[in-house]
């Protein structure tokens, strides 16, 4: 595995796509750097999983539990970031801004332990750096050159009375989701034709240690040009950062995020992609724990609108 400039990773993805060579790649939120690995199923330097494909998952957890000690940021600290975003929203700089914070956590588990214990359709672990267990697909490209994206916006505790109808009828959540869908429909239109929203605000279930949650998603699809395999890197890079974890409109919202967060996100809310030689699948790197020195941090993201 190697770490490279994001543009170079895009070139490597283009070349492998054209030749039908499997690869695993990741690019950070700032779109400045990433990692790249050919034939990832034959090279165990990175643990990863996408639906129906995974590296060797035979390593047992050894009866370990997934308990974490959590030290959330203080309310005044979060409020300062929130108020900065809210003022930008009220000025009209943004319609939707996704604000992230770092939550210190401690555990006896290694990043690899967390990878094996976590349950998610998309998982990746770079030892000594981070582990991600994400429920959110970024883009999928099938053998026919169809591209799809699945923005997730709107979450509710599944045990609450009438939870599904509550989240679907919530005005703020509906506005946030609609904004994300409109943004990603426009993003796909930069690389594809015949773009359409195939499913709007459907509800799925996500299992957690503390119980199930309901997650609202949509499906947006389009048709790529005939030479798309030789442009896989160009396609992915042109869609970054992912709209579901940045906001709309993108340029002004990214400036607002920088002002409010006051630090780089790095690989958190970036994306990772797996190409099997014919089909590309990818995920937004949320549900994420990173290692900095001897400390661990869980990264949190929340969508903010003027109705928040």
mmCIF file of C-alpha atoms in Angstrom:
data_model
loop_
_atom_site.group_PDB
_atom_site.id
_atom_site.type_symbol
_atom_site.label_atom_id
_atom_site.label_comp_id
_atom_site.label_asym_id
_atom_site.label_seq_id
_atom_site.Cartn_x
_atom_site.Cartn_y
_atom_site.Cartn_z
ATOM 1 C CA UNK A 1 0.000 0.000 0.000
ATOM 2 C CA UNK A 2 1.177 3.536 -0.691
ATOM 3 C CA UNK A 3 0.075 7.049 0.236
ATOM 4 C CA UNK A 4 -0.059 9.565 -2.596
ATOM 5 C CA UNK A 5 -1.365 12.922 -3.722
ATOM 6 C CA UNK A 6 -5.072 12.666 -4.543
ATOM 7 C CA UNK A 7 -4.562 13.580 -8.205
ATOM 8 C CA UNK A 8 -2.011 10.774 -8.575
ATOM 9 C CA UNK A 9 -4.456 8.341 -7.011
ATOM 10 C CA UNK A 10 -7.011 9.443 -9.587
ATOM 11 C CA UNK A 11 -4.532 8.610 -12.357
ATOM 12 C CA UNK A 12 -3.856 5.189 -10.830
ATOM 13 C CA UNK A 13 -7.589 4.492 -10.667
ATOM 14 C CA UNK A 14 -7.946 5.472 -14.330
ATOM 15 C CA UNK A 15 -5.159 3.112 -15.412
ATOM 16 C CA UNK A 16 -6.399 0.179 -13.350
ATOM 17 C CA UNK A 17 -9.964 0.730 -14.503
ATOM 18 C CA UNK A 18 -8.919 0.653 -18.141
ATOM 19 C CA UNK A 19 -6.939 -2.580 -17.630
ATOM 20 C CA UNK A 20 -9.483 -4.231 -15.337
ATOM 21 C CA UNK A 21 -7.051 -4.452 -12.402
ATOM 22 C CA UNK A 22 -8.679 -4.667 -8.947
ATOM 23 C CA UNK A 23 -7.757 -1.944 -6.461
ATOM 24 C CA UNK A 24 -8.601 -0.402 -3.118
ATOM 25 C CA UNK A 25 -8.289 3.376 -2.818
ATOM 26 C CA UNK A 26 -9.169 6.086 -0.336
ATOM 27 C CA UNK A 27 -9.147 9.882 -0.505
ATOM 28 C CA UNK A 28 -9.404 12.302 2.404
ATOM 29 C CA UNK A 29 -12.098 14.931 2.867
ATOM 30 C CA UNK A 30 -9.819 17.792 1.838
ATOM 31 C CA UNK A 31 -9.103 15.957 -1.450
ATOM 32 C CA UNK A 32 -5.353 16.359 -0.938
ATOM 33 C CA UNK A 33 -4.080 12.823 -0.300
ATOM 34 C CA UNK A 34 -5.042 9.203 -0.045
ATOM 35 C CA UNK A 35 -3.966 5.584 -0.246
ATOM 36 C CA UNK A 36 -3.902 3.058 -3.077
ATOM 37 C CA UNK A 37 -3.438 -0.703 -3.239
ATOM 38 C CA UNK A 38 -3.594 -3.064 -6.225
ATOM 39 C CA UNK A 39 -5.047 -6.555 -5.796
ATOM 40 C CA UNK A 40 -6.209 -5.837 -2.220
ATOM 41 C CA UNK A 41 -7.672 -9.317 -1.678
ATOM 42 C CA UNK A 42 -4.170 -10.743 -2.176
ATOM 43 C CA UNK A 43 -2.513 -8.207 0.114
ATOM 44 C CA UNK A 44 -3.612 -8.091 3.740
ATOM 45 C CA UNK A 45 -2.019 -4.768 4.666
ATOM 46 C CA UNK A 46 -5.473 -3.159 4.889
ATOM 47 C CA UNK A 47 -8.567 -4.763 6.388
ATOM 48 C CA UNK A 48 -11.693 -3.884 4.442
ATOM 49 C CA UNK A 49 -15.204 -4.992 3.613
ATOM 50 C CA UNK A 50 -17.849 -3.893 1.132
ATOM 51 C CA UNK A 51 -21.154 -5.711 0.548
ATOM 52 C CA UNK A 52 -20.418 -9.270 -0.637
ATOM 53 C CA UNK A 53 -16.634 -8.693 -0.707
ATOM 54 C CA UNK A 54 -14.158 -8.687 2.148
ATOM 55 C CA UNK A 55 -10.614 -9.451 3.112
ATOM 56 C CA UNK A 56 -10.109 -12.432 5.416
ATOM 57 C CA UNK A 57 -12.471 -11.971 8.357
ATOM 58 C CA UNK A 58 -11.456 -15.169 10.124
ATOM 59 C CA UNK A 59 -9.600 -13.460 12.966
ATOM 60 C CA UNK A 60 -11.657 -14.055 16.123
ATOM 61 C CA UNK A 61 -12.520 -11.293 18.570
ATOM 62 C CA UNK A 62 -11.418 -13.524 21.442
ATOM 63 C CA UNK A 63 -14.528 -12.792 23.481
ATOM 64 C CA UNK A 64 -13.689 -9.105 23.664
ATOM 65 C CA UNK A 65 -16.433 -6.557 24.127
ATOM 66 C CA UNK A 66 -16.840 -3.267 22.322
ATOM 67 C CA UNK A 67 -17.230 -0.971 25.325
ATOM 68 C CA UNK A 68 -15.881 2.567 24.958
ATOM 69 C CA UNK A 69 -15.383 5.281 27.526
ATOM 70 C CA UNK A 70 -16.622 8.502 25.947
ATOM 71 C CA UNK A 71 -15.664 12.081 26.847
ATOM 72 C CA UNK A 72 -17.922 14.357 24.770
ATOM 73 C CA UNK A 73 -16.882 17.935 24.054
ATOM 74 C CA UNK A 74 -18.508 20.489 26.340
ATOM 75 C CA UNK A 75 -21.759 22.172 25.376
ATOM 76 C CA UNK A 76 -20.118 25.649 25.251
ATOM 77 C CA UNK A 77 -17.396 24.299 22.935
ATOM 78 C CA UNK A 78 -19.929 22.729 20.603
ATOM 79 C CA UNK A 79 -22.237 25.745 20.788
ATOM 80 C CA UNK A 80 -19.447 28.003 19.566
ATOM 81 C CA UNK A 81 -19.051 25.876 16.431
ATOM 82 C CA UNK A 82 -22.818 25.498 16.018
ATOM 83 C CA UNK A 83 -23.432 29.249 16.320
ATOM 84 C CA UNK A 84 -20.782 29.952 13.677
ATOM 85 C CA UNK A 85 -22.572 27.608 11.272
ATOM 86 C CA UNK A 86 -26.014 28.960 12.163
ATOM 87 C CA UNK A 87 -24.936 32.541 11.480
ATOM 88 C CA UNK A 88 -23.703 31.492 8.033
ATOM 89 C CA UNK A 89 -26.983 29.730 7.330
ATOM 90 C CA UNK A 90 -28.999 32.771 8.366
ATOM 91 C CA UNK A 91 -26.885 34.966 6.058
ATOM 92 C CA UNK A 92 -27.675 32.621 3.184
ATOM 93 C CA UNK A 93 -24.094 31.345 2.769
ATOM 94 C CA UNK A 94 -25.383 27.772 2.980
ATOM 95 C CA UNK A 95 -28.663 25.858 2.980
ATOM 96 C CA UNK A 96 -27.211 22.795 4.722
ATOM 97 C CA UNK A 97 -23.921 22.460 6.606
ATOM 98 C CA UNK A 98 -22.586 19.258 8.135
ATOM 99 C CA UNK A 99 -20.631 20.081 11.286
ATOM 100 C CA UNK A 100 -18.151 17.579 12.734
ATOM 101 C CA UNK A 101 -16.421 17.339 16.109
ATOM 102 C CA UNK A 102 -13.880 15.016 17.715
ATOM 103 C CA UNK A 103 -14.939 13.034 20.768
ATOM 104 C CA UNK A 104 -12.112 11.534 22.871
ATOM 105 C CA UNK A 105 -12.695 7.845 23.627
ATOM 106 C CA UNK A 106 -10.723 5.183 25.441
ATOM 107 C CA UNK A 107 -10.861 1.407 25.132
ATOM 108 C CA UNK A 108 -8.694 -1.655 25.618
ATOM 109 C CA UNK A 109 -9.538 -2.684 22.041
ATOM 110 C CA UNK A 110 -7.150 -2.195 19.148
ATOM 111 C CA UNK A 111 -8.329 -0.651 15.886
ATOM 112 C CA UNK A 112 -8.238 -4.148 14.414
ATOM 113 C CA UNK A 113 -10.431 -5.454 17.255
ATOM 114 C CA UNK A 114 -12.958 -2.729 16.548
ATOM 115 C CA UNK A 115 -12.955 -3.673 12.860
ATOM 116 C CA UNK A 116 -13.825 -7.286 13.606
ATOM 117 C CA UNK A 117 -16.397 -6.462 16.292
ATOM 118 C CA UNK A 118 -18.255 -3.792 14.328
ATOM 119 C CA UNK A 119 -21.259 -4.545 12.126
ATOM 120 C CA UNK A 120 -21.627 -2.425 8.998
ATOM 121 C CA UNK A 121 -21.848 -2.979 5.219
ATOM 122 C CA UNK A 122 -18.655 -0.958 4.679
ATOM 123 C CA UNK A 123 -15.614 -1.336 6.912
ATOM 124 C CA UNK A 124 -11.961 -0.438 6.623
ATOM 125 C CA UNK A 125 -9.002 -0.414 9.000
ATOM 126 C CA UNK A 126 -5.548 1.003 8.403
ATOM 127 C CA UNK A 127 -3.553 -0.208 11.418
ATOM 128 C CA UNK A 128 -2.155 2.600 13.524
ATOM 129 C CA UNK A 129 -4.317 5.204 11.762
ATOM 130 C CA UNK A 130 -8.083 4.634 11.808
ATOM 131 C CA UNK A 131 -10.982 2.233 11.639
ATOM 132 C CA UNK A 132 -14.302 2.975 9.935
ATOM 133 C CA UNK A 133 -17.598 1.066 10.081
ATOM 134 C CA UNK A 134 -19.873 2.955 7.716
ATOM 135 C CA UNK A 135 -23.503 2.336 6.732
ATOM 136 C CA UNK A 136 -23.375 4.851 3.867
ATOM 137 C CA UNK A 137 -22.531 4.041 0.255
ATOM 138 C CA UNK A 138 -20.907 6.843 -1.771
ATOM 139 C CA UNK A 139 -21.227 5.725 -5.403
ATOM 140 C CA UNK A 140 -21.683 2.368 -7.089
ATOM 141 C CA UNK A 141 -20.872 1.717 -10.740
ATOM 142 C CA UNK A 142 -22.151 -1.531 -12.257
ATOM 143 C CA UNK A 143 -21.000 -3.519 -15.310
ATOM 144 C CA UNK A 144 -23.377 -1.592 -17.578
ATOM 145 C CA UNK A 145 -21.922 1.797 -16.683
ATOM 146 C CA UNK A 146 -24.801 2.868 -14.455
ATOM 147 C CA UNK A 147 -23.763 5.049 -11.512
ATOM 148 C CA UNK A 148 -25.801 5.403 -8.328
ATOM 149 C CA UNK A 149 -25.458 7.306 -5.066
ATOM 150 C CA UNK A 150 -27.406 6.887 -1.826
ATOM 151 C CA UNK A 151 -27.465 9.963 0.439
ATOM 152 C CA UNK A 152 -28.401 9.290 4.067
ATOM 153 C CA UNK A 153 -30.132 12.084 5.965
ATOM 154 C CA UNK A 154 -32.447 11.583 8.910
ATOM 155 C CA UNK A 155 -32.006 9.225 11.861
ATOM 156 C CA UNK A 156 -34.337 8.224 14.691
ATOM 157 C CA UNK A 157 -34.378 5.662 17.491
ATOM 158 C CA UNK A 158 -36.356 2.690 16.129
ATOM 159 C CA UNK A 159 -37.844 1.942 19.561
ATOM 160 C CA UNK A 160 -39.768 5.231 19.724
ATOM 161 C CA UNK A 161 -43.536 5.123 19.098
ATOM 162 C CA UNK A 162 -44.367 5.650 15.392
ATOM 163 C CA UNK A 163 -40.648 6.187 14.736
ATOM 164 C CA UNK A 164 -40.860 5.793 10.950
ATOM 165 C CA UNK A 165 -43.702 8.267 10.486
ATOM 166 C CA UNK A 166 -42.090 10.660 12.954
ATOM 167 C CA UNK A 167 -38.867 10.910 10.971
ATOM 168 C CA UNK A 168 -40.614 11.009 7.571
ATOM 169 C CA UNK A 169 -42.942 13.836 8.653
ATOM 170 C CA UNK A 170 -40.310 15.920 10.456
ATOM 171 C CA UNK A 171 -40.033 19.275 8.669
ATOM 172 C CA UNK A 172 -36.358 19.936 9.436
ATOM 173 C CA UNK A 173 -35.296 16.405 8.468
ATOM 174 C CA UNK A 174 -37.293 16.590 5.231
ATOM 175 C CA UNK A 175 -35.684 19.929 4.305
ATOM 176 C CA UNK A 176 -32.203 18.596 5.064
ATOM 177 C CA UNK A 177 -32.729 15.408 3.076
ATOM 178 C CA UNK A 178 -34.232 17.250 0.091
ATOM 179 C CA UNK A 179 -31.250 19.607 -0.010
ATOM 180 C CA UNK A 180 -28.786 16.701 0.016
ATOM 181 C CA UNK A 181 -30.682 14.893 -2.747
ATOM 182 C CA UNK A 182 -30.773 18.026 -4.914
ATOM 183 C CA UNK A 183 -27.022 18.544 -4.398
ATOM 184 C CA UNK A 184 -26.085 14.959 -5.264
ATOM 185 C CA UNK A 185 -28.402 14.903 -8.275
ATOM 186 C CA UNK A 186 -26.529 17.942 -9.569
ATOM 187 C CA UNK A 187 -23.173 16.311 -8.731
ATOM 188 C CA UNK A 188 -24.034 13.152 -10.694
ATOM 189 C CA UNK A 189 -25.100 15.320 -13.625
ATOM 190 C CA UNK A 190 -21.467 16.446 -13.956
ATOM 191 C CA UNK A 191 -20.374 12.907 -14.889
ATOM 192 C CA UNK A 192 -23.528 11.149 -16.104
ATOM 193 C CA UNK A 193 -26.622 11.580 -18.261
ATOM 194 C CA UNK A 194 -30.220 10.484 -17.634
ATOM 195 C CA UNK A 195 -29.858 11.323 -13.931
ATOM 196 C CA UNK A 196 -32.987 10.621 -11.892
ATOM 197 C CA UNK A 197 -34.097 10.077 -8.304
ATOM 198 C CA UNK A 198 -35.199 6.431 -8.352
ATOM 199 C CA UNK A 199 -36.202 6.248 -4.679
ATOM 200 C CA UNK A 200 -36.872 9.214 -2.412
ATOM 201 C CA UNK A 201 -36.686 8.989 1.391
ATOM 202 C CA UNK A 202 -36.944 5.267 1.965
ATOM 203 C CA UNK A 203 -36.300 3.918 5.466
ATOM 204 C CA UNK A 204 -33.737 1.290 6.440
ATOM 205 C CA UNK A 205 -32.703 -0.227 9.762
ATOM 206 C CA UNK A 206 -29.227 -0.113 11.278
ATOM 207 C CA UNK A 207 -28.325 -2.344 14.209
ATOM 208 C CA UNK A 208 -26.261 -0.887 17.034
ATOM 209 C CA UNK A 209 -25.085 -2.194 20.377
ATOM 210 C CA UNK A 210 -27.588 0.151 22.053
ATOM 211 C CA UNK A 211 -30.480 -0.828 19.799
ATOM 212 C CA UNK A 212 -31.709 -0.261 16.252
ATOM 213 C CA UNK A 213 -32.064 3.099 14.533
ATOM 214 C CA UNK A 214 -34.036 4.026 11.434
ATOM 215 C CA UNK A 215 -32.066 5.746 8.675
ATOM 216 C CA UNK A 216 -33.678 7.673 5.813
ATOM 217 C CA UNK A 217 -31.975 7.363 2.401
ATOM 218 C CA UNK A 218 -32.600 8.088 -1.272
ATOM 219 C CA UNK A 219 -31.283 6.530 -4.484
ATOM 220 C CA UNK A 220 -30.082 8.673 -7.406
ATOM 221 C CA UNK A 221 -28.833 7.089 -10.646
ATOM 222 C CA UNK A 222 -27.448 8.016 -14.042
ATOM 223 C CA UNK A 223 -25.663 6.648 -17.122
ATOM 224 C CA UNK A 224 -21.891 7.074 -17.604
ATOM 225 C CA UNK A 225 -20.184 7.463 -21.019
ATOM 226 C CA UNK A 226 -18.870 4.359 -22.813
ATOM 227 C CA UNK A 227 -15.245 5.005 -21.775
ATOM 228 C CA UNK A 228 -16.046 5.325 -18.064
ATOM 229 C CA UNK A 229 -13.648 2.544 -16.972
ATOM 230 C CA UNK A 230 -10.669 4.627 -18.078
ATOM 231 C CA UNK A 231 -12.032 7.588 -16.103
ATOM 232 C CA UNK A 232 -12.870 6.021 -12.729
ATOM 233 C CA UNK A 233 -10.487 8.309 -10.875
ATOM 234 C CA UNK A 234 -11.722 11.402 -12.683
ATOM 235 C CA UNK A 235 -15.318 10.481 -11.831
ATOM 236 C CA UNK A 236 -14.632 9.929 -8.129
ATOM 237 C CA UNK A 237 -12.486 13.043 -7.706
ATOM 238 C CA UNK A 238 -15.016 15.269 -9.465
ATOM 239 C CA UNK A 239 -17.700 14.228 -6.944
ATOM 240 C CA UNK A 240 -15.604 14.940 -3.837
ATOM 241 C CA UNK A 241 -16.085 15.867 -1.124
ATOM 242 C CA UNK A 242 -19.259 13.847 -0.663
ATOM 243 C CA UNK A 243 -22.244 16.171 -0.571
ATOM 244 C CA UNK A 244 -23.986 14.256 2.212
ATOM 245 C CA UNK A 245 -21.186 15.160 4.669
ATOM 246 C CA UNK A 246 -20.354 18.648 3.394
ATOM 247 C CA UNK A 247 -23.456 20.594 2.380
ATOM 248 C CA UNK A 248 -24.918 22.928 -0.204
ATOM 249 C CA UNK A 249 -23.900 24.944 -2.044
ATOM 250 C CA UNK A 250 -20.549 23.201 -1.785
ATOM 251 C CA UNK A 251 -17.919 25.961 -2.206
ATOM 252 C CA UNK A 252 -19.445 28.395 0.301
ATOM 253 C CA UNK A 253 -20.362 25.599 2.693
ATOM 254 C CA UNK A 254 -16.816 24.214 2.668
ATOM 255 C CA UNK A 255 -15.552 27.666 3.674
ATOM 256 C CA UNK A 256 -18.109 27.784 6.486
ATOM 257 C CA UNK A 257 -16.996 24.309 7.642
ATOM 258 C CA UNK A 258 -13.357 25.422 7.776
ATOM 259 C CA UNK A 259 -14.261 28.477 9.835
ATOM 260 C CA UNK A 260 -16.413 26.526 12.296
ATOM 261 C CA UNK A 261 -14.341 23.358 12.704
ATOM 262 C CA UNK A 262 -10.915 25.043 12.755
ATOM 263 C CA UNK A 263 -9.114 21.798 11.899
ATOM 264 C CA UNK A 264 -8.693 19.339 9.064
ATOM 265 C CA UNK A 265 -10.990 16.322 8.920
ATOM 266 C CA UNK A 266 -8.410 14.133 7.207
ATOM 267 C CA UNK A 267 -9.777 10.743 6.204
ATOM 268 C CA UNK A 268 -12.919 11.215 8.262
ATOM 269 C CA UNK A 269 -15.820 11.890 5.846
ATOM 270 C CA UNK A 270 -13.521 11.080 2.952
ATOM 271 C CA UNK A 271 -14.309 8.022 0.808
ATOM 272 C CA UNK A 272 -12.845 4.616 0.076
ATOM 273 C CA UNK A 273 -13.431 2.619 -3.108
ATOM 274 C CA UNK A 274 -13.077 -1.026 -4.082
ATOM 275 C CA UNK A 275 -12.902 -2.027 -7.762
ATOM 276 C CA UNK A 276 -13.028 -5.757 -8.553
ATOM 277 C CA UNK A 277 -12.014 -5.349 -12.194
ATOM 278 C CA UNK A 278 -15.576 -4.734 -13.413
ATOM 279 C CA UNK A 279 -17.655 -3.102 -10.662
ATOM 280 C CA UNK A 280 -16.797 -0.201 -8.359
ATOM 281 C CA UNK A 281 -18.312 0.193 -4.898
ATOM 282 C CA UNK A 282 -17.453 2.918 -2.404
ATOM 283 C CA UNK A 283 -18.403 4.345 0.974
ATOM 284 C CA UNK A 284 -18.412 7.626 2.838
ATOM 285 C CA UNK A 285 -16.087 7.198 5.818
ATOM 286 C CA UNK A 286 -18.412 7.986 8.708
ATOM 287 C CA UNK A 287 -18.690 6.031 12.002
ATOM 288 C CA UNK A 288 -14.973 6.515 12.384
ATOM 289 C CA UNK A 289 -12.334 6.171 15.121
ATOM 290 C CA UNK A 290 -8.867 7.556 14.520
ATOM 291 C CA UNK A 291 -5.612 7.278 16.436
ATOM 292 C CA UNK A 292 -3.524 10.368 17.126
ATOM 293 C CA UNK A 293 -0.423 9.579 19.138
ATOM 294 C CA UNK A 294 -1.616 7.519 22.092
ATOM 295 C CA UNK A 295 -5.174 8.857 21.978
ATOM 296 C CA UNK A 296 -8.323 7.732 20.182
ATOM 297 C CA UNK A 297 -11.045 10.004 18.836
ATOM 298 C CA UNK A 298 -14.505 9.162 17.570
ATOM 299 C CA UNK A 299 -15.645 11.587 14.884
ATOM 300 C CA UNK A 300 -19.249 12.873 14.902
ATOM 301 C CA UNK A 301 -21.189 14.655 12.158
ATOM 302 C CA UNK A 302 -24.572 16.365 12.211
ATOM 303 C CA UNK A 303 -26.490 18.210 9.516
ATOM 304 C CA UNK A 304 -27.530 21.766 10.409
ATOM 305 C CA UNK A 305 -30.152 23.875 8.637
ATOM 306 C CA UNK A 306 -31.800 27.193 9.539
ATOM 307 C CA UNK A 307 -34.489 25.079 11.221
ATOM 308 C CA UNK A 308 -32.010 23.441 13.626
#
